[in-house]
mmCIF file of C-alpha atoms in Angstrom:
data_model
loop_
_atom_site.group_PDB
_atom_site.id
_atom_site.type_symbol
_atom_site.label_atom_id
_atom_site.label_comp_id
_atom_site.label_asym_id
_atom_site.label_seq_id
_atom_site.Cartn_x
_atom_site.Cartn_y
_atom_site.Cartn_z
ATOM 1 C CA UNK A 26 -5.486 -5.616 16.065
ATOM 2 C CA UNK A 27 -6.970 -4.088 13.039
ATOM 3 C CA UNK A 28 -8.061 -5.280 10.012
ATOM 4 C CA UNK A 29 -9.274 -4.167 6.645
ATOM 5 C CA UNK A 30 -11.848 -6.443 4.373
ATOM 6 C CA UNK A 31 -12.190 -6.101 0.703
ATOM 7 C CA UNK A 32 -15.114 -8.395 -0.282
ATOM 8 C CA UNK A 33 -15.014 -8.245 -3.777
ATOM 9 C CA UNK A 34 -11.497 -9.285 -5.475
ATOM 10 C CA UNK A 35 -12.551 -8.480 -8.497
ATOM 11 C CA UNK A 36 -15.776 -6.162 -10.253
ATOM 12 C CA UNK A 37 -16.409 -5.652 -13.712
ATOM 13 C CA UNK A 38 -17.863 -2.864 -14.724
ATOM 14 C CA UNK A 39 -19.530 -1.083 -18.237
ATOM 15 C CA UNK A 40 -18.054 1.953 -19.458
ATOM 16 C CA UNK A 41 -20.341 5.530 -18.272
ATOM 17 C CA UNK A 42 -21.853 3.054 -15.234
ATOM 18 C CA UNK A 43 -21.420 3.717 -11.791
ATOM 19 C CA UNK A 44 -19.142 1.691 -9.298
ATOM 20 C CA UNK A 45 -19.031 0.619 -5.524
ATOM 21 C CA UNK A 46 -16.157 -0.826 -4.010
ATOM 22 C CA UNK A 47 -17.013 -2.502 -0.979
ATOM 23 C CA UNK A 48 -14.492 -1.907 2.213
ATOM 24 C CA UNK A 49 -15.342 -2.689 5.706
ATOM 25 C CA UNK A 50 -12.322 -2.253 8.796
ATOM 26 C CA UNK A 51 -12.150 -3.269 12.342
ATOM 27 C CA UNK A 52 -10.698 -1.433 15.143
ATOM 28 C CA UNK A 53 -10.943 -0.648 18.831
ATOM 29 C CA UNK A 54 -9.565 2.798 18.687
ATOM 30 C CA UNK A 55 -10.003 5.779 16.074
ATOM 31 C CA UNK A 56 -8.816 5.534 12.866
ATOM 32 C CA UNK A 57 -8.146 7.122 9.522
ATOM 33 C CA UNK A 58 -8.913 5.419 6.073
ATOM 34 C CA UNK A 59 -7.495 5.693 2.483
ATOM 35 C CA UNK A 60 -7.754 4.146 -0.748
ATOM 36 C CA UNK A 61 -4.849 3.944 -2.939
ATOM 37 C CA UNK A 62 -4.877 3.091 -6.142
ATOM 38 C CA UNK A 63 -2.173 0.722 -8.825
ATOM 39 C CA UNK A 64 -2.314 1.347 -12.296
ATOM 40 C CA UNK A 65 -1.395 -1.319 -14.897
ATOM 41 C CA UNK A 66 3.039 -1.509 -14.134
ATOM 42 C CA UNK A 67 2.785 1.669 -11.782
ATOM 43 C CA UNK A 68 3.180 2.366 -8.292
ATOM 44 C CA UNK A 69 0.500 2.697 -5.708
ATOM 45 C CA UNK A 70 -0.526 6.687 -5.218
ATOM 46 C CA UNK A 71 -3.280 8.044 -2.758
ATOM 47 C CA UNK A 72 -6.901 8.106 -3.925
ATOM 48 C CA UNK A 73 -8.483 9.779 -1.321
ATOM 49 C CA UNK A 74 -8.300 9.887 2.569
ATOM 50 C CA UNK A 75 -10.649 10.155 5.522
ATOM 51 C CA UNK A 76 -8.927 11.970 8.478
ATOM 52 C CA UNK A 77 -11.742 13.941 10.633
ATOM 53 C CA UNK A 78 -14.906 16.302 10.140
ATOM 54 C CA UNK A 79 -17.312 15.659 6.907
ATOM 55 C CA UNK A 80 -17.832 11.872 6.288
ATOM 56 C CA UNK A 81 -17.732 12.236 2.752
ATOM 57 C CA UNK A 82 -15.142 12.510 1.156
ATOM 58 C CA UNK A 83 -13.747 13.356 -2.598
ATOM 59 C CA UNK A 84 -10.506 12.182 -4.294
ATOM 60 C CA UNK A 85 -9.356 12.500 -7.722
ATOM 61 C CA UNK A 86 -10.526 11.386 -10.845
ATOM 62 C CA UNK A 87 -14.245 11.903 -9.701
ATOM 63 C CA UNK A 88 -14.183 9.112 -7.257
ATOM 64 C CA UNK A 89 -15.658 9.500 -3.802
ATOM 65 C CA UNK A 90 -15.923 7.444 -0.798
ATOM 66 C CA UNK A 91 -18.033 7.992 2.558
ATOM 67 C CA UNK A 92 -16.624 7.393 5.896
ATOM 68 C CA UNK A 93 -19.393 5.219 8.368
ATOM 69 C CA UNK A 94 -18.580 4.479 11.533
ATOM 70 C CA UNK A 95 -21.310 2.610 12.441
ATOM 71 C CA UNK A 96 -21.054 0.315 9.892
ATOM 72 C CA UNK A 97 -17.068 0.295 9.853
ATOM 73 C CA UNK A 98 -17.539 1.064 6.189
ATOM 74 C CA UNK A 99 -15.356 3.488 4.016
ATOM 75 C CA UNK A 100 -16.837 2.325 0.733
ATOM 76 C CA UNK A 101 -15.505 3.775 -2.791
ATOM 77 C CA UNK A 102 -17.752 5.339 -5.257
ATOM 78 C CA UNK A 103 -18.086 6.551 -8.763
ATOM 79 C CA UNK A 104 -21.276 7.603 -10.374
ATOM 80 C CA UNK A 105 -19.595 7.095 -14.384
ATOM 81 C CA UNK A 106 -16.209 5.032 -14.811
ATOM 82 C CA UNK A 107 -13.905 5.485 -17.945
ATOM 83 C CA UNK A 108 -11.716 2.818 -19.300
ATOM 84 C CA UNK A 109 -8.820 4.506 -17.808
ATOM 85 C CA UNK A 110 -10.096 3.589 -14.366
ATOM 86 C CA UNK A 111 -8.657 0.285 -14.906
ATOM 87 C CA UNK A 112 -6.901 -0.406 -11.964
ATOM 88 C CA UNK A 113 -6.153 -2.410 -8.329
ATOM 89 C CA UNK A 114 -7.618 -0.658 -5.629
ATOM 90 C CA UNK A 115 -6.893 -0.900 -2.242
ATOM 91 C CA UNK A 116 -8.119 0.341 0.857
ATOM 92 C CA UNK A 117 -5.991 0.824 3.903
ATOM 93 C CA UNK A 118 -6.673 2.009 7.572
ATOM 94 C CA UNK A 119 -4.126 3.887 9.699
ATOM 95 C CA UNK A 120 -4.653 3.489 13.743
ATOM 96 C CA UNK A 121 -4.438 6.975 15.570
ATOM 97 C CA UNK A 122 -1.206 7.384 17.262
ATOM 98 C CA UNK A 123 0.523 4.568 14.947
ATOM 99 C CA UNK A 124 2.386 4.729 11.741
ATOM 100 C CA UNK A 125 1.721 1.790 9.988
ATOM 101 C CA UNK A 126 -0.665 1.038 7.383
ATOM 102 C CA UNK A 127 -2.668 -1.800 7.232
ATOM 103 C CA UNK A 128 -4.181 -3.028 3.854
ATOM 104 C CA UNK A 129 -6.710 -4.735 2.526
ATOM 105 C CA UNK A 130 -6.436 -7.537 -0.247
ATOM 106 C CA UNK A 131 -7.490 -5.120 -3.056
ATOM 107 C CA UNK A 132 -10.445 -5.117 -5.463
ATOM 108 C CA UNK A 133 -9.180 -5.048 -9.361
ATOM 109 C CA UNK A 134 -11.602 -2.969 -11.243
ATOM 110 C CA UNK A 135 -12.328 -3.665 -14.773
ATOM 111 C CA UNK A 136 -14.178 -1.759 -17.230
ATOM 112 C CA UNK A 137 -15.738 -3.319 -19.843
ATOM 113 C CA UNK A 138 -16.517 -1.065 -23.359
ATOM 114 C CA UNK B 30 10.070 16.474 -8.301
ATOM 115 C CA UNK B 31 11.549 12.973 -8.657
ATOM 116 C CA UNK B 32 9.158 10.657 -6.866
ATOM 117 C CA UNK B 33 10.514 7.118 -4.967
ATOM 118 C CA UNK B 34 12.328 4.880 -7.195
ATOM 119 C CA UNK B 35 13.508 1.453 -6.508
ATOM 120 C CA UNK B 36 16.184 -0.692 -7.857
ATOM 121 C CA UNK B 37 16.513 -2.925 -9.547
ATOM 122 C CA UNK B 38 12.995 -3.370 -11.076
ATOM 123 C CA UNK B 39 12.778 -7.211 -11.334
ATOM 124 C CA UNK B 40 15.105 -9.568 -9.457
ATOM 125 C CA UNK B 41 15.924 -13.024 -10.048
ATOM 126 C CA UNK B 42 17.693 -15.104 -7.910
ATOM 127 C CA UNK B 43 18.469 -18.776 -7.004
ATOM 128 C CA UNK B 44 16.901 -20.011 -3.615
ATOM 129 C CA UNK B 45 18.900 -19.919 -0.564
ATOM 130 C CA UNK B 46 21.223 -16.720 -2.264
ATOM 131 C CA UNK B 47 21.334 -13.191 -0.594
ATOM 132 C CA UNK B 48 19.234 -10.053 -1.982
ATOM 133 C CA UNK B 49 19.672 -6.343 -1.544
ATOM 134 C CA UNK B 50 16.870 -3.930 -2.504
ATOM 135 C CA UNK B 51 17.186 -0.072 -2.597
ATOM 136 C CA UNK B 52 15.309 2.606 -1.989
ATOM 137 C CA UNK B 53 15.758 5.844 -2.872
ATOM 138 C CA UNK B 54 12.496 7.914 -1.012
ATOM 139 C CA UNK B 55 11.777 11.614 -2.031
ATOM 140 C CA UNK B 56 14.123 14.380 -0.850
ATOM 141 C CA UNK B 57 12.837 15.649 2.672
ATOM 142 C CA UNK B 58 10.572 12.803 3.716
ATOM 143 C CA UNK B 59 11.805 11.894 6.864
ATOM 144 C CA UNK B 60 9.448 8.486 7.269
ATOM 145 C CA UNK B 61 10.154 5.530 5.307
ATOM 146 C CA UNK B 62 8.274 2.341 4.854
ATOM 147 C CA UNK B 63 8.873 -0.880 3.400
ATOM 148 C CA UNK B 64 5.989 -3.313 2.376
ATOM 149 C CA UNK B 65 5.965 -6.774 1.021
ATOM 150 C CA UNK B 66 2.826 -7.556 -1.829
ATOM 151 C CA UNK B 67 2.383 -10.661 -2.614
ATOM 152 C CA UNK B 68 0.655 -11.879 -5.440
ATOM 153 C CA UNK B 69 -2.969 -11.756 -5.435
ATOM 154 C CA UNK B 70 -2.853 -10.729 -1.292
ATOM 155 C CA UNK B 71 -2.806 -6.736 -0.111
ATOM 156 C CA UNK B 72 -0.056 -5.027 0.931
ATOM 157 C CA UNK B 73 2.135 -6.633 4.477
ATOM 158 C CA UNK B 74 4.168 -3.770 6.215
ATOM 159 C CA UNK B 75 7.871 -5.231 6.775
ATOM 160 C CA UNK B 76 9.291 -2.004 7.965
ATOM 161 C CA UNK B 77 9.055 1.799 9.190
ATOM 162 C CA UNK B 78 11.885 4.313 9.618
ATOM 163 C CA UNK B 79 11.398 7.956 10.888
ATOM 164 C CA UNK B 80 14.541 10.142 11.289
ATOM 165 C CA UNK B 81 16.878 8.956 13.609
ATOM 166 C CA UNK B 82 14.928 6.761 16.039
ATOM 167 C CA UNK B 83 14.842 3.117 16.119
ATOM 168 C CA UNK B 84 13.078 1.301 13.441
ATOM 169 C CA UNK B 85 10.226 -0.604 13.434
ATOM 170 C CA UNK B 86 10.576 -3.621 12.951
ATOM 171 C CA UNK B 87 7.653 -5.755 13.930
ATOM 172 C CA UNK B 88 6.549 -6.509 10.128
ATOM 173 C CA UNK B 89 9.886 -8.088 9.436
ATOM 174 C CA UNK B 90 8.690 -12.136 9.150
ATOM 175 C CA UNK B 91 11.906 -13.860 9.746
ATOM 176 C CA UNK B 92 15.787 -13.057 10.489
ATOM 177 C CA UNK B 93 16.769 -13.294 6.984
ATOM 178 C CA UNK B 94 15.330 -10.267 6.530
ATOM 179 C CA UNK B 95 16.873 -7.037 7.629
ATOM 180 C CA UNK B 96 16.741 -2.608 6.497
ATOM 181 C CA UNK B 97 19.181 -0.376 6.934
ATOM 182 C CA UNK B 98 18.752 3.400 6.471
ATOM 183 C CA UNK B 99 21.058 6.309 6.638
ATOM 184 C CA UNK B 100 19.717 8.756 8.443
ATOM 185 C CA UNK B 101 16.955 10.490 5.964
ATOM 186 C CA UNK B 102 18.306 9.135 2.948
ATOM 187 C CA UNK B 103 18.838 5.798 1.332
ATOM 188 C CA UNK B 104 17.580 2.592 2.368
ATOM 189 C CA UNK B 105 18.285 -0.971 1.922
ATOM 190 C CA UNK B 106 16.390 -4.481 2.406
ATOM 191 C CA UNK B 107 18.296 -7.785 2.644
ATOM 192 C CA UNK B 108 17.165 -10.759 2.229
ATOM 193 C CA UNK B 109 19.539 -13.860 3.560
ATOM 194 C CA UNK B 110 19.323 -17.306 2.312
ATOM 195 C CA UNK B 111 16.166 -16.926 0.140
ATOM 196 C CA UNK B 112 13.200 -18.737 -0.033
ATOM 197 C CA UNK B 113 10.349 -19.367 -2.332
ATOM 198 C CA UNK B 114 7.970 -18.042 -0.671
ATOM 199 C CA UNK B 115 10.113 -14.869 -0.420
ATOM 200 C CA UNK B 116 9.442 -14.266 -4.078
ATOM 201 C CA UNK B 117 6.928 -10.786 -3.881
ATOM 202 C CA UNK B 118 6.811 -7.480 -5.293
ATOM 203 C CA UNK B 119 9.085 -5.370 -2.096
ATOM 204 C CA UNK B 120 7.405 -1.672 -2.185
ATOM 205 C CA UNK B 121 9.210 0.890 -0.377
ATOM 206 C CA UNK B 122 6.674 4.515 1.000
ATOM 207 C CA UNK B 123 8.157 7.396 2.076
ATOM 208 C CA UNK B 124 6.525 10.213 3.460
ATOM 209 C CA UNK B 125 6.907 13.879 5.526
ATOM 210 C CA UNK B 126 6.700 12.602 8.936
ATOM 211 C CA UNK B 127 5.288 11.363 11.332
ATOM 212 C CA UNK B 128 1.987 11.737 14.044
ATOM 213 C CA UNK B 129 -0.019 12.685 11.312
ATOM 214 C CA UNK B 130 -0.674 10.527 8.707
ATOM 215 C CA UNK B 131 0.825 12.071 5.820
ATOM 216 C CA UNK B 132 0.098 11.004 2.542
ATOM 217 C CA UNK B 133 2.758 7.782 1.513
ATOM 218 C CA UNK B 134 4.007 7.816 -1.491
ATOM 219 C CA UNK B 135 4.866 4.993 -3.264
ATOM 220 C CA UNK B 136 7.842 3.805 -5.312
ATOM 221 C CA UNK B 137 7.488 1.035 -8.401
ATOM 222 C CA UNK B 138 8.473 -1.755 -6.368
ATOM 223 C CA UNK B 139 10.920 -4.819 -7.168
ATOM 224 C CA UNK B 140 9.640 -7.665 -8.477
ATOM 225 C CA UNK B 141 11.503 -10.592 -6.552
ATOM 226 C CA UNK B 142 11.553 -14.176 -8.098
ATOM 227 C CA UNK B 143 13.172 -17.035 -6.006
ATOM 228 C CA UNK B 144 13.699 -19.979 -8.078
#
Protein backbone atom coordinates (compact mmCIF):
# COMPACT_ATOMS: atom_id res chain seq x y z
CA UNK A 1 0.00 0.00 0.00
CA UNK A 2 1.10 3.51 -0.37
CA UNK A 3 1.77 6.08 1.81
CA UNK A 4 2.56 9.74 1.93
CA UNK A 5 4.78 11.42 4.97
CA UNK A 6 4.65 15.00 5.87
CA UNK A 7 7.39 15.51 8.52
CA UNK A 8 6.84 18.82 9.52
CA UNK A 9 3.11 19.65 10.85
CA UNK A 10 3.78 22.87 11.14
CA UNK A 11 6.78 25.66 9.72
CA UNK A 12 6.97 29.14 10.40
CA UNK A 13 8.32 31.18 8.19
CA UNK A 14 9.54 35.26 7.75
CA UNK A 15 7.97 37.24 5.21
CA UNK A 16 10.44 37.58 1.57
CA UNK A 17 12.30 34.09 3.00
CA UNK A 18 12.32 31.04 1.22
CA UNK A 19 10.36 27.77 2.19
CA UNK A 20 10.72 23.87 1.96
CA UNK A 21 8.05 21.63 2.66
CA UNK A 22 9.26 18.34 3.30
CA UNK A 23 7.19 15.25 1.55
CA UNK A 24 8.47 11.83 1.19
CA UNK A 25 5.88 8.72 -0.40
CA UNK A 26 6.16 5.05 -0.62
CA UNK A 27 5.11 2.86 -3.35
CA UNK A 28 5.84 -0.30 -5.28
CA UNK A 29 4.51 0.82 -8.56
CA UNK A 30 4.65 4.30 -10.49
CA UNK A 31 3.05 7.09 -9.28
CA UNK A 32 1.98 10.67 -9.72
CA UNK A 33 2.26 13.42 -6.94
CA UNK A 34 0.40 16.70 -6.11
CA UNK A 35 0.21 19.24 -3.57
CA UNK A 36 -2.95 20.89 -2.83
CA UNK A 37 -3.35 23.60 -0.98
CA UNK A 38 -6.42 25.01 1.98
CA UNK A 39 -6.72 28.48 2.54
CA UNK A 40 -8.01 29.93 5.85
CA UNK A 41 -12.31 28.63 5.53
CA UNK A 42 -11.70 27.51 1.78
CA UNK A 43 -11.63 24.43 -0.05
CA UNK A 44 -8.64 22.44 -1.05
CA UNK A 45 -7.50 23.42 -4.92
CA UNK A 46 -4.43 21.89 -6.85
CA UNK A 47 -0.99 23.43 -6.32
CA UNK A 48 0.94 21.73 -8.66
CA UNK A 49 1.27 18.11 -10.04
CA UNK A 50 3.98 15.71 -11.13
CA UNK A 51 2.69 13.34 -13.91
CA UNK A 52 5.79 12.31 -16.31
CA UNK A 53 8.89 13.93 -18.20
CA UNK A 54 10.85 17.02 -16.40
CA UNK A 55 11.23 16.41 -12.59
CA UNK A 56 10.68 19.83 -11.78
CA UNK A 57 7.91 21.11 -11.67
CA UNK A 58 6.05 24.74 -11.31
CA UNK A 59 2.60 25.55 -9.84
CA UNK A 60 1.02 28.73 -9.08
CA UNK A 61 1.76 31.42 -6.94
CA UNK A 62 5.60 30.96 -7.59
CA UNK A 63 5.82 27.74 -5.76
CA UNK A 64 7.73 24.81 -7.17
CA UNK A 65 8.35 21.34 -6.20
CA UNK A 66 10.89 18.63 -7.70
CA UNK A 67 9.92 15.14 -8.31
CA UNK A 68 12.95 12.43 -6.91
CA UNK A 69 12.54 9.13 -7.29
CA UNK A 70 15.34 7.98 -5.67
CA UNK A 71 14.72 9.57 -2.69
CA UNK A 72 10.76 9.14 -2.88
CA UNK A 73 10.77 12.88 -2.38
CA UNK A 74 8.36 15.46 -4.08
CA UNK A 75 9.38 18.32 -1.83
CA UNK A 76 7.63 21.94 -2.11
CA UNK A 77 9.56 25.03 -2.66
CA UNK A 78 9.45 28.76 -2.63
CA UNK A 79 12.42 30.99 -2.91
CA UNK A 80 10.23 34.38 -1.22
CA UNK A 81 6.79 33.69 0.68
CA UNK A 82 4.10 36.51 1.14
CA UNK A 83 1.72 36.63 3.98
CA UNK A 84 -0.94 35.45 1.73
CA UNK A 85 0.76 32.08 1.54
CA UNK A 86 -0.78 31.32 4.75
CA UNK A 87 -2.15 28.13 4.34
CA UNK A 88 -2.45 23.97 5.00
CA UNK A 89 -0.63 22.20 2.55
CA UNK A 90 -0.91 18.86 1.63
CA UNK A 91 0.73 16.52 -0.49
CA UNK A 92 -0.98 13.58 -2.06
CA UNK A 93 0.19 10.62 -4.34
CA UNK A 94 -2.03 8.95 -6.96
CA UNK A 95 -0.99 5.10 -7.87
CA UNK A 96 -0.92 4.52 -11.77
CA UNK A 97 -3.90 2.69 -12.90
CA UNK A 98 -5.95 3.72 -9.58
CA UNK A 99 -8.21 6.56 -8.79
CA UNK A 100 -7.82 7.30 -5.40
CA UNK A 101 -5.81 9.77 -3.71
CA UNK A 102 -3.88 9.20 -0.87
CA UNK A 103 -2.84 12.14 1.48
CA UNK A 104 -0.53 13.11 3.67
CA UNK A 105 -1.20 14.74 7.21
CA UNK A 106 -0.48 18.30 5.91
CA UNK A 107 2.13 20.90 6.86
CA UNK A 108 0.37 24.42 8.00
CA UNK A 109 2.56 27.16 6.79
CA UNK A 110 2.81 30.31 8.64
CA UNK A 111 4.36 33.46 7.76
CA UNK A 112 5.54 35.57 10.17
CA UNK A 113 5.89 39.71 9.24
CA UNK B 1 -18.26 28.31 -13.74
CA UNK B 2 -19.82 27.31 -10.41
CA UNK B 3 -17.25 25.14 -8.67
CA UNK B 4 -18.40 22.03 -6.03
CA UNK B 5 -20.52 23.16 -3.30
CA UNK B 6 -21.65 21.24 -0.36
CA UNK B 7 -24.51 21.48 1.96
CA UNK B 8 -25.09 22.28 4.60
CA UNK B 9 -21.81 23.98 5.72
CA UNK B 10 -21.68 22.97 9.44
CA UNK B 11 -23.78 20.16 10.91
CA UNK B 12 -24.72 19.47 14.32
CA UNK B 13 -26.23 16.57 15.48
CA UNK B 14 -26.93 14.41 18.60
CA UNK B 15 -24.96 11.01 18.75
CA UNK B 16 -26.54 7.95 17.55
CA UNK B 17 -29.02 10.33 14.96
CA UNK B 18 -28.86 9.93 11.08
CA UNK B 19 -26.91 12.51 8.69
CA UNK B 20 -27.24 13.29 5.02
CA UNK B 21 -24.55 15.31 3.22
CA UNK B 22 -24.82 16.64 -0.41
CA UNK B 23 -22.84 17.18 -3.03
CA UNK B 24 -23.35 19.03 -5.82
CA UNK B 25 -19.84 18.36 -8.19
CA UNK B 26 -19.21 20.63 -11.31
CA UNK B 27 -21.34 20.17 -14.44
CA UNK B 28 -19.59 17.44 -16.71
CA UNK B 29 -17.25 15.79 -14.24
CA UNK B 30 -18.08 12.39 -14.49
CA UNK B 31 -15.74 11.16 -11.27
CA UNK B 32 -16.74 11.93 -7.88
CA UNK B 33 -14.98 11.52 -4.62
CA UNK B 34 -15.81 11.74 -1.14
CA UNK B 35 -13.12 12.23 1.66
CA UNK B 36 -13.32 12.35 5.37
CA UNK B 37 -10.59 15.13 7.22
CA UNK B 38 -10.30 14.88 10.43
CA UNK B 39 -8.97 17.33 12.60
CA UNK B 40 -5.37 17.79 12.69
CA UNK B 41 -4.94 14.24 10.36
CA UNK B 42 -4.77 14.45 6.20
CA UNK B 43 -7.34 13.72 4.09
CA UNK B 44 -9.07 9.61 4.32
CA UNK B 45 -10.82 8.70 0.94
CA UNK B 46 -14.44 7.25 1.92
CA UNK B 47 -15.65 7.04 -1.59
CA UNK B 48 -15.20 7.19 -5.57
CA UNK B 49 -17.91 7.29 -8.24
CA UNK B 50 -17.21 7.37 -12.06
CA UNK B 51 -20.24 7.35 -14.44
CA UNK B 52 -22.28 4.51 -14.21
CA UNK B 53 -20.06 1.73 -12.82
CA UNK B 54 -20.02 0.46 -9.41
CA UNK B 55 -18.64 2.57 -6.72
CA UNK B 56 -15.84 2.28 -4.76
CA UNK B 57 -16.30 1.69 -1.77
CA UNK B 58 -13.31 0.41 0.08
CA UNK B 59 -12.71 3.85 2.10
CA UNK B 60 -16.14 3.58 3.63
CA UNK B 61 -15.05 2.64 7.61
CA UNK B 62 -18.18 1.13 8.86
CA UNK B 63 -21.92 0.25 7.63
CA UNK B 64 -23.36 3.34 8.95
CA UNK B 65 -21.94 4.94 6.33
CA UNK B 66 -23.28 4.80 2.83
CA UNK B 67 -23.23 7.34 -0.97
CA UNK B 68 -25.56 7.39 -3.35
CA UNK B 69 -25.14 9.13 -6.74
CA UNK B 70 -27.36 9.66 -9.67
CA UNK B 71 -25.76 8.94 -12.49
CA UNK B 72 -23.32 12.16 -13.16
CA UNK B 73 -25.07 14.38 -10.97
CA UNK B 74 -25.86 14.72 -7.32
CA UNK B 75 -24.52 12.83 -4.57
CA UNK B 76 -25.33 11.99 -1.10
CA UNK B 77 -23.44 10.59 2.16
CA UNK B 78 -25.35 9.05 5.09
CA UNK B 79 -24.33 8.58 8.09
CA UNK B 80 -26.55 6.03 10.45
CA UNK B 81 -26.55 6.08 14.12
CA UNK B 82 -23.70 8.61 14.65
CA UNK B 83 -20.81 8.52 16.58
CA UNK B 84 -18.29 10.79 18.09
CA UNK B 85 -15.69 9.96 16.44
CA UNK B 86 -17.74 10.53 13.24
CA UNK B 87 -17.54 14.23 13.90
CA UNK B 88 -14.97 15.49 10.70
CA UNK B 89 -14.99 17.93 8.05
CA UNK B 90 -16.80 15.37 4.89
CA UNK B 91 -15.09 16.88 1.52
CA UNK B 92 -16.61 15.82 -1.59
CA UNK B 93 -13.86 16.04 -5.31
CA UNK B 94 -15.15 15.81 -8.47
CA UNK B 95 -13.31 15.64 -11.49
CA UNK B 96 -13.37 14.88 -15.64
CA UNK B 97 -12.74 11.29 -15.54
CA UNK B 98 -11.05 8.80 -15.08
CA UNK B 99 -7.42 6.77 -16.13
CA UNK B 100 -5.77 9.88 -16.01
CA UNK B 101 -5.49 11.68 -13.09
CA UNK B 102 -7.32 14.72 -13.69
CA UNK B 103 -7.05 17.52 -11.57
CA UNK B 104 -9.86 17.10 -8.34
CA UNK B 105 -11.49 19.78 -7.46
CA UNK B 106 -12.61 20.40 -4.27
CA UNK B 107 -15.85 21.57 -2.64
CA UNK B 108 -15.94 23.58 1.00
CA UNK B 109 -16.69 20.64 2.91
CA UNK B 110 -19.27 20.08 5.92
CA UNK B 111 -18.21 20.51 9.11
CA UNK B 112 -19.85 17.52 11.13
CA UNK B 113 -20.15 17.77 15.02
CA UNK B 114 -21.53 14.67 16.94
CA UNK B 115 -22.36 15.58 20.36
Amino acid sequence: AQSVTQLDSQVPVFEEAPVELRCNYSSSVSVYLFWYVQYPNQGLQLLLKYLSGSTLVKGINGFEAEFNKSQTSFHLRKPSVHISDTAEYFCAVHLVGNEKLTFGTGTRLTIIP
Amino acid sequence: GAGVSQSPSNKVTEKGKDVELRCDPISGHTALYWYRQRLGQGLEFLIYFQGNSAPDKSGLPSDRFSAERTGESVSTLTIQRTQQEDSAVYLCASSLGSGTPYEQYFGPGTRLTVT
